[in-house]
mmCIF file of C-alpha atoms in Angstrom:
data_model
loop_
_atom_site.group_PDB
_atom_site.id
_atom_site.type_symbol
_atom_site.label_atom_id
_atom_site.label_comp_id
_atom_site.label_asym_id
_atom_site.label_seq_id
_atom_site.Cartn_x
_atom_site.Cartn_y
_atom_site.Cartn_z
ATOM 1 C CA SER S 857 -0.179 -130.386 -100.428
ATOM 2 C CA ARG S 858 -3.927 -130.789 -100.053
ATOM 3 C CA GLY S 859 -6.086 -130.598 -96.978
ATOM 4 C CA LEU S 860 -8.794 -128.353 -95.545
ATOM 5 C CA GLY S 861 -7.389 -125.506 -97.621
ATOM 6 C CA ASP S 862 -8.614 -127.214 -100.783
ATOM 7 C CA VAL S 863 -11.889 -128.858 -101.666
ATOM 8 C CA TYR S 864 -12.685 -130.972 -98.630
ATOM 9 C CA LYS S 865 -12.548 -134.638 -99.642
ATOM 10 C CA ARG S 866 -12.497 -136.546 -96.384
ATOM 11 C CA GLN S 867 -13.623 -140.114 -96.815
ATOM 12 C CA VAL S 868 -16.939 -140.310 -94.964
ATOM 13 C CA LEU S 869 -16.987 -142.780 -92.085
ATOM 14 C CA PRO S 870 -20.448 -144.346 -92.292
ATOM 15 C CA GLU S 871 -21.248 -145.320 -88.725
ATOM 16 C CA GLN S 872 -20.533 -144.337 -85.160
ATOM 17 C CA GLY S 873 -17.718 -146.133 -83.387
ATOM 18 C CA THR S 874 -16.032 -146.810 -86.721
ATOM 19 C CA SER S 875 -12.720 -148.590 -86.155
ATOM 20 C CA ILE S 876 -9.492 -146.949 -87.196
ATOM 21 C CA GLU S 877 -6.786 -148.475 -89.357
ATOM 22 C CA ARG S 878 -3.663 -149.692 -87.563
ATOM 23 C CA ILE S 879 -0.866 -150.130 -90.070
ATOM 24 C CA PRO S 880 2.922 -149.938 -90.409
ATOM 25 C CA LEU S 881 4.139 -146.539 -91.538
ATOM 26 C CA PRO S 882 3.494 -146.442 -95.302
ATOM 27 C CA SER S 883 5.610 -144.643 -97.876
ATOM 28 C CA ALA S 884 5.546 -140.854 -97.635
ATOM 29 C CA ASP S 885 3.614 -140.647 -100.911
ATOM 30 C CA THR S 886 0.978 -143.109 -99.707
ATOM 31 C CA PHE S 887 0.617 -141.250 -96.397
ATOM 32 C CA LEU S 888 0.241 -137.945 -98.231
ATOM 33 C CA GLN S 889 -2.343 -139.199 -100.715
ATOM 34 C CA ARG S 890 -4.385 -141.586 -98.579
ATOM 35 C CA TYR S 891 -4.463 -139.898 -95.177
ATOM 36 C CA TRP S 892 -3.068 -136.348 -95.239
ATOM 37 C CA ALA S 893 -4.909 -135.087 -98.331
ATOM 38 C CA THR S 894 -8.177 -136.812 -97.399
ATOM 39 C CA GLY S 895 -8.127 -135.926 -93.694
ATOM 40 C CA VAL S 896 -8.414 -139.532 -92.511
ATOM 41 C CA PRO S 897 -7.027 -140.543 -89.080
ATOM 42 C CA VAL S 898 -4.793 -143.599 -88.865
ATOM 43 C CA VAL S 899 -2.616 -145.346 -86.276
ATOM 44 C CA PHE S 900 0.964 -146.248 -87.177
ATOM 45 C CA SER S 901 2.242 -149.310 -85.367
ATOM 46 C CA ASP S 902 5.967 -149.096 -86.025
ATOM 47 C CA LEU S 903 7.032 -145.428 -85.824
ATOM 48 C CA VAL S 904 7.568 -145.168 -82.054
ATOM 49 C CA PRO S 905 9.199 -148.609 -81.596
ATOM 50 C CA ARG S 906 12.076 -147.329 -83.772
ATOM 51 C CA TRP S 907 12.893 -144.684 -81.172
ATOM 52 C CA PRO S 908 15.488 -145.159 -78.410
ATOM 53 C CA ALA S 909 12.867 -143.518 -76.155
ATOM 54 C CA PHE S 910 10.612 -146.557 -76.501
ATOM 55 C CA GLY S 911 11.567 -148.963 -73.743
ATOM 56 C CA ARG S 912 13.932 -146.425 -72.178
ATOM 57 C CA TRP S 913 11.786 -143.530 -71.010
ATOM 58 C CA SER S 914 10.226 -143.759 -67.570
ATOM 59 C CA LEU S 915 9.823 -141.416 -64.624
ATOM 60 C CA ASP S 916 12.968 -142.900 -63.067
ATOM 61 C CA ASP S 917 14.890 -142.540 -66.325
ATOM 62 C CA LEU S 918 14.017 -138.853 -66.698
ATOM 63 C CA ALA S 919 14.769 -138.116 -63.059
ATOM 64 C CA GLY S 920 18.127 -139.838 -63.399
ATOM 65 C CA ARG S 921 19.219 -138.280 -66.688
ATOM 66 C CA VAL S 922 17.763 -134.764 -66.604
ATOM 67 C CA GLY S 923 16.577 -134.499 -62.998
ATOM 68 C CA GLU S 924 18.365 -131.213 -62.297
ATOM 69 C CA SER S 925 17.058 -129.539 -65.448
ATOM 70 C CA THR S 926 14.095 -127.193 -65.275
ATOM 71 C CA ILE S 927 10.779 -128.080 -66.851
ATOM 72 C CA ARG S 928 7.643 -125.959 -66.994
ATOM 73 C CA VAL S 929 4.606 -127.692 -65.543
ATOM 74 C CA CYS S 930 0.910 -126.852 -65.372
ATOM 75 C CA THR S 931 -0.014 -127.229 -61.696
ATOM 76 C CA GLY S 932 -3.301 -127.060 -59.801
ATOM 77 C CA ARG S 933 -5.340 -128.125 -62.818
ATOM 78 C CA ASN S 934 -8.078 -129.701 -60.711
ATOM 79 C CA ALA S 935 -8.886 -126.398 -59.024
ATOM 80 C CA ALA S 936 -9.069 -124.485 -62.317
ATOM 81 C CA LYS S 937 -12.371 -124.165 -64.181
ATOM 82 C CA HIS S 938 -10.709 -124.315 -67.609
ATOM 83 C CA PRO S 939 -7.152 -125.591 -67.047
ATOM 84 C CA ASP S 940 -6.376 -126.132 -70.713
ATOM 85 C CA VAL S 941 -7.561 -122.678 -71.742
ATOM 86 C CA ASP S 942 -5.889 -120.977 -68.762
ATOM 87 C CA TRP S 943 -2.644 -122.963 -68.876
ATOM 88 C CA ARG S 944 -0.418 -119.872 -68.692
ATOM 89 C CA ALA S 945 -1.775 -118.971 -65.256
ATOM 90 C CA LEU S 946 -1.038 -122.503 -64.025
ATOM 91 C CA GLU S 947 2.494 -122.806 -65.417
ATOM 92 C CA GLN S 948 5.304 -123.179 -62.866
ATOM 93 C CA PRO S 949 9.008 -124.028 -63.286
ATOM 94 C CA MET S 950 10.154 -127.184 -61.490
ATOM 95 C CA ARG S 951 13.212 -129.392 -61.506
ATOM 96 C CA VAL S 952 12.442 -132.597 -63.376
ATOM 97 C CA ALA S 953 13.248 -134.696 -60.290
ATOM 98 C CA GLU S 954 10.909 -132.505 -58.229
ATOM 99 C CA PHE S 955 8.169 -132.881 -60.822
ATOM 100 C CA VAL S 956 8.553 -136.675 -60.862
ATOM 101 C CA ASP S 957 8.191 -136.845 -57.063
ATOM 102 C CA ALA S 958 5.193 -134.495 -57.127
ATOM 103 C CA LEU S 959 3.535 -136.432 -59.936
ATOM 104 C CA ARG S 960 3.756 -139.697 -58.038
ATOM 105 C CA ALA S 961 2.084 -138.097 -55.036
ATOM 106 C CA SER S 962 -0.508 -136.074 -56.980
ATOM 107 C CA ASP S 963 -4.148 -136.578 -57.769
ATOM 108 C CA ALA S 964 -5.117 -137.519 -61.289
ATOM 109 C CA ASN S 965 -4.823 -134.683 -63.823
ATOM 110 C CA ASP S 966 -3.520 -132.116 -61.311
ATOM 111 C CA LEU S 967 0.017 -131.871 -62.730
ATOM 112 C CA TYR S 968 0.643 -131.984 -66.453
ATOM 113 C CA VAL S 969 3.506 -131.188 -68.796
ATOM 114 C CA THR S 970 1.907 -130.375 -72.154
ATOM 115 C CA THR S 971 3.030 -129.143 -75.544
ATOM 116 C CA ASN S 972 2.312 -125.577 -74.402
ATOM 117 C CA ASN S 973 5.152 -125.886 -71.889
ATOM 118 C CA ALA S 974 7.647 -126.201 -74.776
ATOM 119 C CA ALA S 975 9.896 -128.690 -72.987
ATOM 120 C CA PHE S 976 12.032 -129.594 -76.001
ATOM 121 C CA THR S 977 13.125 -125.968 -76.432
ATOM 122 C CA SER S 978 14.749 -126.006 -72.983
ATOM 123 C CA SER S 979 18.530 -126.394 -73.160
ATOM 124 C CA GLY S 980 18.510 -128.945 -70.345
ATOM 125 C CA LEU S 981 15.985 -131.182 -72.076
ATOM 126 C CA ARG S 982 17.101 -130.982 -75.687
ATOM 127 C CA GLY S 983 19.174 -134.121 -75.208
ATOM 128 C CA LEU S 984 15.899 -136.047 -75.123
ATOM 129 C CA LEU S 985 15.566 -135.313 -78.830
ATOM 130 C CA ASP S 986 18.325 -137.873 -79.408
ATOM 131 C CA ASP S 987 15.800 -140.486 -78.255
ATOM 132 C CA ILE S 988 13.368 -139.587 -81.069
ATOM 133 C CA ASN S 989 13.872 -140.605 -84.701
ATOM 134 C CA LEU S 990 11.657 -138.810 -87.216
ATOM 135 C CA PRO S 991 11.968 -139.992 -90.840
ATOM 136 C CA GLU S 992 12.797 -136.930 -92.941
ATOM 137 C CA PRO S 993 10.544 -137.791 -95.944
ATOM 138 C CA TYR S 994 7.535 -137.337 -93.638
ATOM 139 C CA PHE S 995 8.659 -134.771 -91.082
ATOM 140 C CA GLY S 996 11.428 -132.777 -92.723
ATOM 141 C CA GLU S 997 14.175 -131.328 -90.532
ATOM 142 C CA VAL S 998 13.546 -131.714 -86.784
ATOM 143 C CA ASP S 999 12.440 -128.475 -85.121
ATOM 144 C CA PRO S 1000 11.897 -128.660 -81.329
ATOM 145 C CA ARG S 1001 9.405 -125.792 -81.495
ATOM 146 C CA PHE S 1002 6.954 -128.133 -83.193
ATOM 147 C CA LEU S 1003 7.472 -131.129 -80.908
ATOM 148 C CA GLY S 1004 5.403 -131.395 -77.752
ATOM 149 C CA LEU S 1005 6.190 -133.402 -74.624
ATOM 150 C CA TRP S 1006 3.250 -134.645 -72.563
ATOM 151 C CA ILE S 1007 3.831 -136.189 -69.121
ATOM 152 C CA GLY S 1008 1.129 -136.756 -66.540
ATOM 153 C CA MET S 1009 -0.929 -139.110 -64.407
ATOM 154 C CA ARG S 1010 -4.479 -139.974 -65.532
ATOM 155 C CA THR S 1011 -4.713 -136.669 -67.362
ATOM 156 C CA ARG S 1012 -7.664 -135.424 -69.396
ATOM 157 C CA THR S 1013 -7.616 -133.013 -72.316
ATOM 158 C CA PRO S 1014 -11.168 -131.949 -73.251
ATOM 159 C CA MET S 1015 -12.740 -132.107 -76.679
ATOM 160 C CA HIS S 1016 -11.033 -129.676 -79.058
ATOM 161 C CA HIS S 1017 -9.585 -129.408 -82.540
ATOM 162 C CA ASP S 1018 -6.201 -128.189 -83.739
ATOM 163 C CA HIS S 1019 -5.124 -125.816 -86.504
ATOM 164 C CA ALA S 1020 -2.541 -128.214 -87.902
ATOM 165 C CA ASN S 1021 -2.199 -131.892 -88.705
ATOM 166 C CA GLY S 1022 -0.470 -133.768 -85.920
ATOM 167 C CA VAL S 1023 0.818 -137.144 -84.811
ATOM 168 C CA LEU S 1024 0.386 -138.181 -81.180
ATOM 169 C CA CYS S 1025 3.113 -140.686 -80.316
ATOM 170 C CA GLN S 1026 2.553 -142.793 -77.213
ATOM 171 C CA VAL S 1027 5.867 -143.716 -75.575
ATOM 172 C CA VAL S 1028 4.811 -144.806 -72.060
ATOM 173 C CA GLY S 1029 1.361 -145.872 -70.882
ATOM 174 C CA ARG S 1030 -1.853 -145.739 -72.871
ATOM 175 C CA LYS S 1031 -4.471 -143.152 -73.748
ATOM 176 C CA ARG S 1032 -8.152 -143.345 -74.560
ATOM 177 C CA VAL S 1033 -9.005 -141.097 -77.496
ATOM 178 C CA VAL S 1034 -12.466 -140.114 -78.721
ATOM 179 C CA MET S 1035 -12.580 -138.414 -82.126
ATOM 180 C CA VAL S 1036 -15.374 -136.788 -84.131
ATOM 181 C CA PRO S 1037 -14.960 -135.587 -87.747
ATOM 182 C CA PRO S 1038 -14.957 -131.849 -88.510
ATOM 183 C CA ASP S 1039 -18.081 -132.071 -90.662
ATOM 184 C CA CYS S 1040 -20.251 -133.248 -87.744
ATOM 185 C CA LEU S 1041 -22.943 -130.563 -87.525
ATOM 186 C CA GLU S 1042 -23.821 -131.352 -83.912
ATOM 187 C CA MET S 1043 -20.254 -130.513 -82.871
ATOM 188 C CA LEU S 1044 -20.283 -127.234 -84.808
ATOM 189 C CA GLU S 1045 -23.436 -126.192 -82.972
ATOM 190 C CA THR S 1046 -21.703 -126.548 -79.588
ATOM 191 C CA ALA S 1047 -18.236 -125.268 -80.558
ATOM 192 C CA ARG S 1048 -16.575 -122.720 -78.273
ATOM 193 C CA GLY S 1049 -13.444 -121.490 -80.008
ATOM 194 C CA VAL S 1050 -11.301 -124.569 -80.569
ATOM 195 C CA TYR S 1051 -13.050 -126.325 -77.659
ATOM 196 C CA ASN S 1052 -16.521 -127.828 -77.483
ATOM 197 C CA ARG S 1053 -19.287 -127.858 -74.896
ATOM 198 C CA ARG S 1054 -20.143 -131.392 -76.039
ATOM 199 C CA ASN S 1055 -17.527 -133.368 -74.124
ATOM 200 C CA GLU S 1056 -18.979 -136.268 -72.120
ATOM 201 C CA ASP S 1057 -19.410 -139.814 -73.407
ATOM 202 C CA GLU S 1058 -23.202 -139.687 -73.377
ATOM 203 C CA GLU S 1059 -23.086 -136.519 -75.496
ATOM 204 C CA LEU S 1060 -20.765 -138.072 -78.057
ATOM 205 C CA GLU S 1061 -21.747 -141.720 -78.413
ATOM 206 C CA SER S 1062 -24.475 -141.221 -81.019
ATOM 207 C CA LEU S 1063 -22.543 -138.887 -83.324
ATOM 208 C CA SER S 1064 -21.917 -139.968 -86.910
ATOM 209 C CA GLY S 1065 -18.314 -140.788 -87.724
ATOM 210 C CA ARG S 1066 -17.266 -140.972 -84.069
ATOM 211 C CA ILE S 1067 -14.119 -143.019 -83.423
ATOM 212 C CA GLU S 1068 -12.969 -144.340 -80.058
ATOM 213 C CA LEU S 1069 -9.651 -146.077 -79.555
ATOM 214 C CA ILE S 1070 -7.017 -146.985 -76.994
ATOM 215 C CA LEU S 1071 -3.627 -145.686 -78.090
ATOM 216 C CA GLU S 1072 -1.159 -148.212 -76.734
ATOM 217 C CA ALA S 1073 2.497 -147.604 -75.920
ATOM 218 C CA GLY S 1074 4.422 -147.782 -79.185
ATOM 219 C CA GLU S 1075 1.558 -146.516 -81.344
ATOM 220 C CA ALA S 1076 1.277 -143.169 -83.135
ATOM 221 C CA LEU S 1077 -2.067 -141.563 -84.034
ATOM 222 C CA PHE S 1078 -2.345 -139.223 -87.017
ATOM 223 C CA ILE S 1079 -4.931 -136.543 -86.130
ATOM 224 C CA PRO S 1080 -5.926 -134.517 -89.197
ATOM 225 C CA THR S 1081 -6.532 -130.826 -88.697
ATOM 226 C CA GLY S 1082 -10.093 -129.994 -87.715
ATOM 227 C CA TRP S 1083 -10.907 -133.366 -86.147
ATOM 228 C CA TRP S 1084 -12.395 -132.990 -82.688
ATOM 229 C CA HIS S 1085 -10.602 -135.147 -80.120
ATOM 230 C CA ARG S 1086 -10.626 -135.787 -76.376
ATOM 231 C CA VAL S 1087 -7.637 -137.536 -74.814
ATOM 232 C CA GLU S 1088 -7.443 -139.317 -71.443
ATOM 233 C CA ALA S 1089 -4.424 -141.099 -69.979
ATOM 234 C CA GLU S 1090 -5.185 -144.292 -68.070
ATOM 235 C CA GLY S 1091 -2.164 -144.035 -65.731
ATOM 236 C CA VAL S 1092 1.322 -142.590 -65.955
ATOM 237 C CA SER S 1093 1.729 -141.457 -69.528
ATOM 238 C CA MET S 1094 4.477 -139.987 -71.689
ATOM 239 C CA SER S 1095 3.697 -138.839 -75.209
ATOM 240 C CA VAL S 1096 5.298 -136.793 -77.966
ATOM 241 C CA SER S 1097 3.222 -134.747 -80.393
ATOM 242 C CA ILE S 1098 4.524 -133.767 -83.816
ATOM 243 C CA ARG S 1099 3.195 -130.718 -85.684
ATOM 244 C CA LYS S 1100 5.909 -130.281 -88.313
ATOM 245 C CA PHE S 1101 5.899 -132.214 -91.558
ATOM 246 C CA ALA S 1102 7.661 -132.139 -94.896
ATOM 247 C CA TRP S 1103 4.615 -130.291 -96.299
ATOM 248 C CA PRO S 1104 2.989 -126.969 -95.333
ATOM 249 C CA ASN S 1105 0.941 -127.520 -92.192
ATOM 250 C CA ALA S 1106 -0.771 -124.326 -91.071
ATOM 251 C CA PHE S 1107 -4.566 -124.045 -91.087
ATOM 252 C CA GLY S 1108 -5.032 -121.209 -88.614
ATOM 253 C CA TRP S 1109 -7.939 -119.871 -90.637
ATOM 254 C CA TYR S 1110 -10.031 -122.918 -89.670
ATOM 255 C CA ARG S 1111 -11.959 -121.513 -86.691
ATOM 256 C CA PRO S 1112 -15.640 -122.499 -86.993
ATOM 257 C CA GLY S 1113 -16.205 -122.194 -83.252
ATOM 258 C CA THR S 1114 -14.825 -118.666 -83.230
ATOM 259 C CA ALA S 1115 -17.014 -117.647 -86.145
ATOM 260 C CA LEU S 1116 -20.109 -119.089 -84.491
ATOM 261 C CA ALA S 1117 -19.393 -117.804 -80.996
ATOM 262 C CA GLY S 1118 -18.016 -114.457 -82.060
ATOM 263 C CA ARG S 1119 -14.913 -114.823 -79.899
ATOM 264 C CA ASP S 1120 -11.685 -116.783 -79.701
ATOM 265 C CA VAL S 1121 -10.384 -119.276 -77.153
ATOM 266 C CA PRO S 1122 -6.644 -120.126 -77.085
ATOM 267 C CA ALA S 1123 -5.726 -123.506 -78.495
ATOM 268 C CA SER S 1124 -4.250 -126.460 -76.624
ATOM 269 C CA THR S 1125 -2.705 -128.621 -79.308
ATOM 270 C CA SER S 1126 -2.667 -132.329 -78.662
#
């Protein structure tokens, strides 16, 4: 496969606020050649609607089906200076039913189940995988270690990039996503590990190649490795992130912020 490990051939997006394609899932070959190999984001309109999870998942549904199972949750995020970096210190085990009740009563962003909490590897939650259908020509054999569950209320993940290609699948609610391409020099100048000091709208709106979109329930966003992205949920949100594909998908060497800053910051894949 091709990607950042080869000669970088991303199709340049000529102007800020460039719209993103929203298309049905193409053939695996077309996806590989047009989006994966060129590092171009795209939204797929019909991947998530094929899942039993779509239209079924809700807070009540999870509380009713797996309410007694244990889930690891990042708590007290609002009081933490860097909650996404320091997620291990915030992680607490909770019963799913307890988490649902706490989430409904919580402030925005204070409680969050993220991919770091590895929910799908828990024996009590693995049954939720039956609600997710991943076409094998694109994603290979399902591996719960590379599937992330995200559940929260008006959550905010700051600007960062990942070390692998990923697909963010919106099952419940909607998310606002701001993306900036990896070859944006202004972002490299303010990189801090995989995160970025340039994070607010007024700091991002003039950047070349910037994309802003609302990811609606039922849509899936392909985020190529290296693309900076900030993600905000507009209410109760449930998402699934996919980091395993039918092709090699590890770009851990891509750490421009670490090279520039001289230190590393743990990743928070989204």
